PDB file of C-alpha atoms in Angstrom:
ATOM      1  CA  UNK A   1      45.304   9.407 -67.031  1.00  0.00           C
ATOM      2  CA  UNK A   2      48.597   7.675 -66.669  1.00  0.00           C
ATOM      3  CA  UNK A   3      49.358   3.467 -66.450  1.00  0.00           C
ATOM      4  CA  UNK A   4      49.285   3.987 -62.463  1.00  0.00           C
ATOM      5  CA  UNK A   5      45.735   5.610 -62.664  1.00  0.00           C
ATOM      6  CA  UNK A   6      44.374   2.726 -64.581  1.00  0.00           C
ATOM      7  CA  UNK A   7      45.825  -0.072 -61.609  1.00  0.00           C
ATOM      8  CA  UNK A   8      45.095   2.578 -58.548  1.00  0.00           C
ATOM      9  CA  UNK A   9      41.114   2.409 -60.371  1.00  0.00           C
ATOM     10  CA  UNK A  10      41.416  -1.175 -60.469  1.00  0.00           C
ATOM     11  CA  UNK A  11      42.621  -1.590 -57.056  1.00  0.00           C
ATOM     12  CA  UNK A  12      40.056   1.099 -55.865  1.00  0.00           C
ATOM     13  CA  UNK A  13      36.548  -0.496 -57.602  1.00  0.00           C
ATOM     14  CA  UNK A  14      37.759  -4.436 -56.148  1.00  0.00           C
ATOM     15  CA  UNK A  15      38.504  -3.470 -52.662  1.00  0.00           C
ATOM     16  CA  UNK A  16      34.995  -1.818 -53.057  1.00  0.00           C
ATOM     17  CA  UNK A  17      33.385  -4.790 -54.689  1.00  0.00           C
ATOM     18  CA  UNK A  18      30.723  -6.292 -51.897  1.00  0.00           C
ATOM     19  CA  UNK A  19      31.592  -9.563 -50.516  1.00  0.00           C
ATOM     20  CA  UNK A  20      35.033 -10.672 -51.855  1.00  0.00           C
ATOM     21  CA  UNK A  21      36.711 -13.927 -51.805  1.00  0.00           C
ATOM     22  CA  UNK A  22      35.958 -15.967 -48.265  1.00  0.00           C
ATOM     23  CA  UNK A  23      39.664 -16.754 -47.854  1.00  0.00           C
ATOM     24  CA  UNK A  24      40.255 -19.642 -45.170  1.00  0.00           C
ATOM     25  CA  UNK A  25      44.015 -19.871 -44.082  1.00  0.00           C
ATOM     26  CA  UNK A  26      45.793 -23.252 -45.000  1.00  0.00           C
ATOM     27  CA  UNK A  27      48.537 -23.525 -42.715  1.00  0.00           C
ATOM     28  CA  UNK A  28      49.145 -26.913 -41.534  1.00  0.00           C
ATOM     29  CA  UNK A  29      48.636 -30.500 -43.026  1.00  0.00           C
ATOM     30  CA  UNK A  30      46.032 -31.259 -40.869  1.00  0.00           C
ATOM     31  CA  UNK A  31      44.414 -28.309 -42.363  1.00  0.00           C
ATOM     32  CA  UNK A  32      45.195 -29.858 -45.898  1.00  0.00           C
ATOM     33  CA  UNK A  33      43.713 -33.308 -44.658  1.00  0.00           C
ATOM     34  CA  UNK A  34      40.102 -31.357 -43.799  1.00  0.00           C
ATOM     35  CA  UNK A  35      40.166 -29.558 -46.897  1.00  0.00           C
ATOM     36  CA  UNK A  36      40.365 -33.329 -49.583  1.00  0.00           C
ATOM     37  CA  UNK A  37      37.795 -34.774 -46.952  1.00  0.00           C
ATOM     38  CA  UNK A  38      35.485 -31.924 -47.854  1.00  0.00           C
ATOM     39  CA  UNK A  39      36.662 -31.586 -51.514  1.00  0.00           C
ATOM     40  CA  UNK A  40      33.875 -34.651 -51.472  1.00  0.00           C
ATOM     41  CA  UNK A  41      31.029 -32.436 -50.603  1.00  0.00           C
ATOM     42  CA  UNK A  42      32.206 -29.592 -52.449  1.00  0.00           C
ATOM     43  CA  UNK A  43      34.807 -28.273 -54.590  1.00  0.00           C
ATOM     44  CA  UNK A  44      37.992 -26.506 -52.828  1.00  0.00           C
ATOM     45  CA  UNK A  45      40.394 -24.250 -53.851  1.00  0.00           C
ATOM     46  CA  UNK A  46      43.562 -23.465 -52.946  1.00  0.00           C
ATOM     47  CA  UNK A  47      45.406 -20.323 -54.075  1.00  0.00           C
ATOM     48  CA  UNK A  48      49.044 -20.269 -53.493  1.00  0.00           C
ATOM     49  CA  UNK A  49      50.647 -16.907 -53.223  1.00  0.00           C
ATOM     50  CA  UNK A  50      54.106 -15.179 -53.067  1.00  0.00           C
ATOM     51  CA  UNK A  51      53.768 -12.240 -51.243  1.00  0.00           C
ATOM     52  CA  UNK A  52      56.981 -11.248 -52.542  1.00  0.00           C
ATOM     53  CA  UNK A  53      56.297 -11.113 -56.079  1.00  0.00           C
ATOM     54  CA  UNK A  54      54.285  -8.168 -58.268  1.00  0.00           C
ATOM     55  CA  UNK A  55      53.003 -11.214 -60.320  1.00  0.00           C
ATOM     56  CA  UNK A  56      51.258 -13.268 -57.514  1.00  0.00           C
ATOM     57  CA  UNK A  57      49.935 -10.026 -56.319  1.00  0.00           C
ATOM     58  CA  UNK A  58      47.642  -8.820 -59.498  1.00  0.00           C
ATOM     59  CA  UNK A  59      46.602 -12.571 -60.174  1.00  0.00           C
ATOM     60  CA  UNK A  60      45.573 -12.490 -56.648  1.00  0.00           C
ATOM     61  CA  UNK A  61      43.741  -9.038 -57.090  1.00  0.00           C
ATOM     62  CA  UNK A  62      42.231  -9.694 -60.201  1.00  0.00           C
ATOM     63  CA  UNK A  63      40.923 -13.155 -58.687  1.00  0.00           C
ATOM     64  CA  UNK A  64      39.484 -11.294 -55.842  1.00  0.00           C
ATOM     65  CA  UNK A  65      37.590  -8.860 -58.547  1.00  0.00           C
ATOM     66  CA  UNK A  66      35.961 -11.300 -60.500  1.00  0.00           C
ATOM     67  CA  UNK A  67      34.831 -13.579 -57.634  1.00  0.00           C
ATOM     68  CA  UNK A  68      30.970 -14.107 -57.870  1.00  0.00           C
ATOM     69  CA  UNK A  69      30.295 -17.644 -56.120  1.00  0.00           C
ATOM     70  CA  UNK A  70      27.906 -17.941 -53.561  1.00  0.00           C
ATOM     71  CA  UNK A  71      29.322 -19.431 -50.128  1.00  0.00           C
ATOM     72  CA  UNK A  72      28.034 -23.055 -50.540  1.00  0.00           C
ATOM     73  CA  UNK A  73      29.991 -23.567 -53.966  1.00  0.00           C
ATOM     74  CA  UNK A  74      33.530 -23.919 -52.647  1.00  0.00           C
ATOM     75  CA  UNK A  75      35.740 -23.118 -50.212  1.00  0.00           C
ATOM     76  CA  UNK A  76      38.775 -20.929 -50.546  1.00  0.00           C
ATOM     77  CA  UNK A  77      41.907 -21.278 -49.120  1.00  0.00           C
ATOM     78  CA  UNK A  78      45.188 -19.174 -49.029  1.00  0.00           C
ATOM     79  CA  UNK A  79      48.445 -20.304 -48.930  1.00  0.00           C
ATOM     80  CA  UNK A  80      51.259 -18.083 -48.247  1.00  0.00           C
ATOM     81  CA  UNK A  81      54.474 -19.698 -49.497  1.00  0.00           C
ATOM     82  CA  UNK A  82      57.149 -17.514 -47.510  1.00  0.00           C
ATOM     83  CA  UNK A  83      55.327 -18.268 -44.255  1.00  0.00           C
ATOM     84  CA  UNK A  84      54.638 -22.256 -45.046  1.00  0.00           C
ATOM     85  CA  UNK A  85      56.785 -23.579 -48.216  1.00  0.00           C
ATOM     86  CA  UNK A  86      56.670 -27.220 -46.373  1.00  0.00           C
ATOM     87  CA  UNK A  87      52.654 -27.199 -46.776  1.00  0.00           C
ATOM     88  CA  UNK A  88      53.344 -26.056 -49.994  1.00  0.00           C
ATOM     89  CA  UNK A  89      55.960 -28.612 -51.035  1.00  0.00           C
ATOM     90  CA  UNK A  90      53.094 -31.404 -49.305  1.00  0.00           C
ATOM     91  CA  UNK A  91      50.563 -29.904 -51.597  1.00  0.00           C
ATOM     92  CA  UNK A  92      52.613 -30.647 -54.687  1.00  0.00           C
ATOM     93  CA  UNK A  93      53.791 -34.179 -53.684  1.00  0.00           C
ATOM     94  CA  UNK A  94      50.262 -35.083 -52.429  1.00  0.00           C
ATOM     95  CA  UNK A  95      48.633 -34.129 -55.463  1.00  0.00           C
ATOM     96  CA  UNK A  96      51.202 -35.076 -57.885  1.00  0.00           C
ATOM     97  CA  UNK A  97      51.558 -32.280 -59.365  1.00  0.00           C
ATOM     98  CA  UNK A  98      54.710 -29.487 -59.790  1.00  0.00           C
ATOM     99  CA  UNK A  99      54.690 -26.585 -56.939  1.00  0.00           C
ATOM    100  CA  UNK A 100      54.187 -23.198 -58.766  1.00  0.00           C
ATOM    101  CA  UNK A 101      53.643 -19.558 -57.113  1.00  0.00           C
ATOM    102  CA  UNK A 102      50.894 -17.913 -57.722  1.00  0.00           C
ATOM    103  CA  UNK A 103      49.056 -21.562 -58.486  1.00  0.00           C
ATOM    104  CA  UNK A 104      45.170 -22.004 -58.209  1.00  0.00           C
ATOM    105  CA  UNK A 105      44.138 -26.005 -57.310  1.00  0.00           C
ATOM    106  CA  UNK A 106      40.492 -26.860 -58.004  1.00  0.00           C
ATOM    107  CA  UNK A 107      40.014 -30.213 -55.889  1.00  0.00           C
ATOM    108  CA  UNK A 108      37.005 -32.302 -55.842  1.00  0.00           C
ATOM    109  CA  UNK A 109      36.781 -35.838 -54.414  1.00  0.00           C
ATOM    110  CA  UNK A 110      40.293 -36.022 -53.049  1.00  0.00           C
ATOM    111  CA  UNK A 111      41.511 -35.398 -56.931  1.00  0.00           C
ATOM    112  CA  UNK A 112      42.920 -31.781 -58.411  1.00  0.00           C
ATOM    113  CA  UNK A 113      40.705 -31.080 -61.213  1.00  0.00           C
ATOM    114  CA  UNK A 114      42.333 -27.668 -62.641  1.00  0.00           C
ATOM    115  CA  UNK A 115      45.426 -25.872 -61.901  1.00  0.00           C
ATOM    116  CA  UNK A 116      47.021 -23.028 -63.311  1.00  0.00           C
ATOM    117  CA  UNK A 117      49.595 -20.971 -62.830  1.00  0.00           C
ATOM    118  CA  UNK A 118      50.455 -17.237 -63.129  1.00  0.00           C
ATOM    119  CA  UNK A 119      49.065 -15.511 -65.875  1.00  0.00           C
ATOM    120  CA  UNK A 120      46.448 -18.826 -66.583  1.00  0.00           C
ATOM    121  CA  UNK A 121      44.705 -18.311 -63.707  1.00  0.00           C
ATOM    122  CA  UNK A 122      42.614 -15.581 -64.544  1.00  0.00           C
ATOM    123  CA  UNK A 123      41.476 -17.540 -67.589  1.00  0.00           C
ATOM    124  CA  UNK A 124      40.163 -20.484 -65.366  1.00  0.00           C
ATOM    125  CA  UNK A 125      35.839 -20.157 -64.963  1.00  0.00           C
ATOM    126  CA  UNK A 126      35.871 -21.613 -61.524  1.00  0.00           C
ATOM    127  CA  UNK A 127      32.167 -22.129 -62.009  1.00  0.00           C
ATOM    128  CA  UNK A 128      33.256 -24.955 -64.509  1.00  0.00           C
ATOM    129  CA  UNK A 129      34.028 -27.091 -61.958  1.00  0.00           C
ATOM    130  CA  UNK A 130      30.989 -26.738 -59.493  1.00  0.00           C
TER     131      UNK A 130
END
């Protein structure tokens, strides 16, 4: 079996995997405004992704894989940076914190309470922050 086998398995048994991530588009600020109000009743996260880049693309795969959170534990949102770098840019101002691609922001009660970037995202237990 050669290195493509090994990601064509991968991408075979998560795009099998029952249920997946319950992505919700983020697309405009008033989107962004909804999403801290609700960070108050539950955590929300926001997953920013290049779709132009091979790294965004396996963090965003492998988060997809090892998703195991019931519906009432967070929200999920997707961010698309080509189509919205504005929201994007917002997201980094509002939250004080610098814009990265891929980036994962945890947010509860209005505040960002993990981010990572790239590679550190598939080390972050999401459950931690529940």
């Amino acid at each position: 079996m050669g290195l493509f086998d090994l990601f064509k398995k991968h991408q075979t048994s998560s795009e099998s995997k029952q249920g997946g991530v319950p992505w919700n588009s983020l697309s405009s600020e008033e989107d962004l405004d909804r999403l801290i109000d609700r960070s108050s009743r539950k955590p929300q996260c926001i997953f920013k992704n290049s779709t132009s880049c091979g790294i965004s693309s396996m963090v965003l795969r492998s988060l997809e894989a090892q998703y195991d959170l019931k519906p009432e534990q967070a929200d999920f949102y997707l961010l698309h940076i080509q189509h919205n770098r504005p929201l994007s840019n917002q997201i980094a101002q509002r939250f004080n914190i610098r814009h990265e691609s891929p980036q994962l922001l945890i947010i509860k009660n209005g505040q960002v309470v993990r981010n990572a970037s790239h590679g550190a995202i598939t080390e972050v237990s999401i459950a931690q922050y529940l």
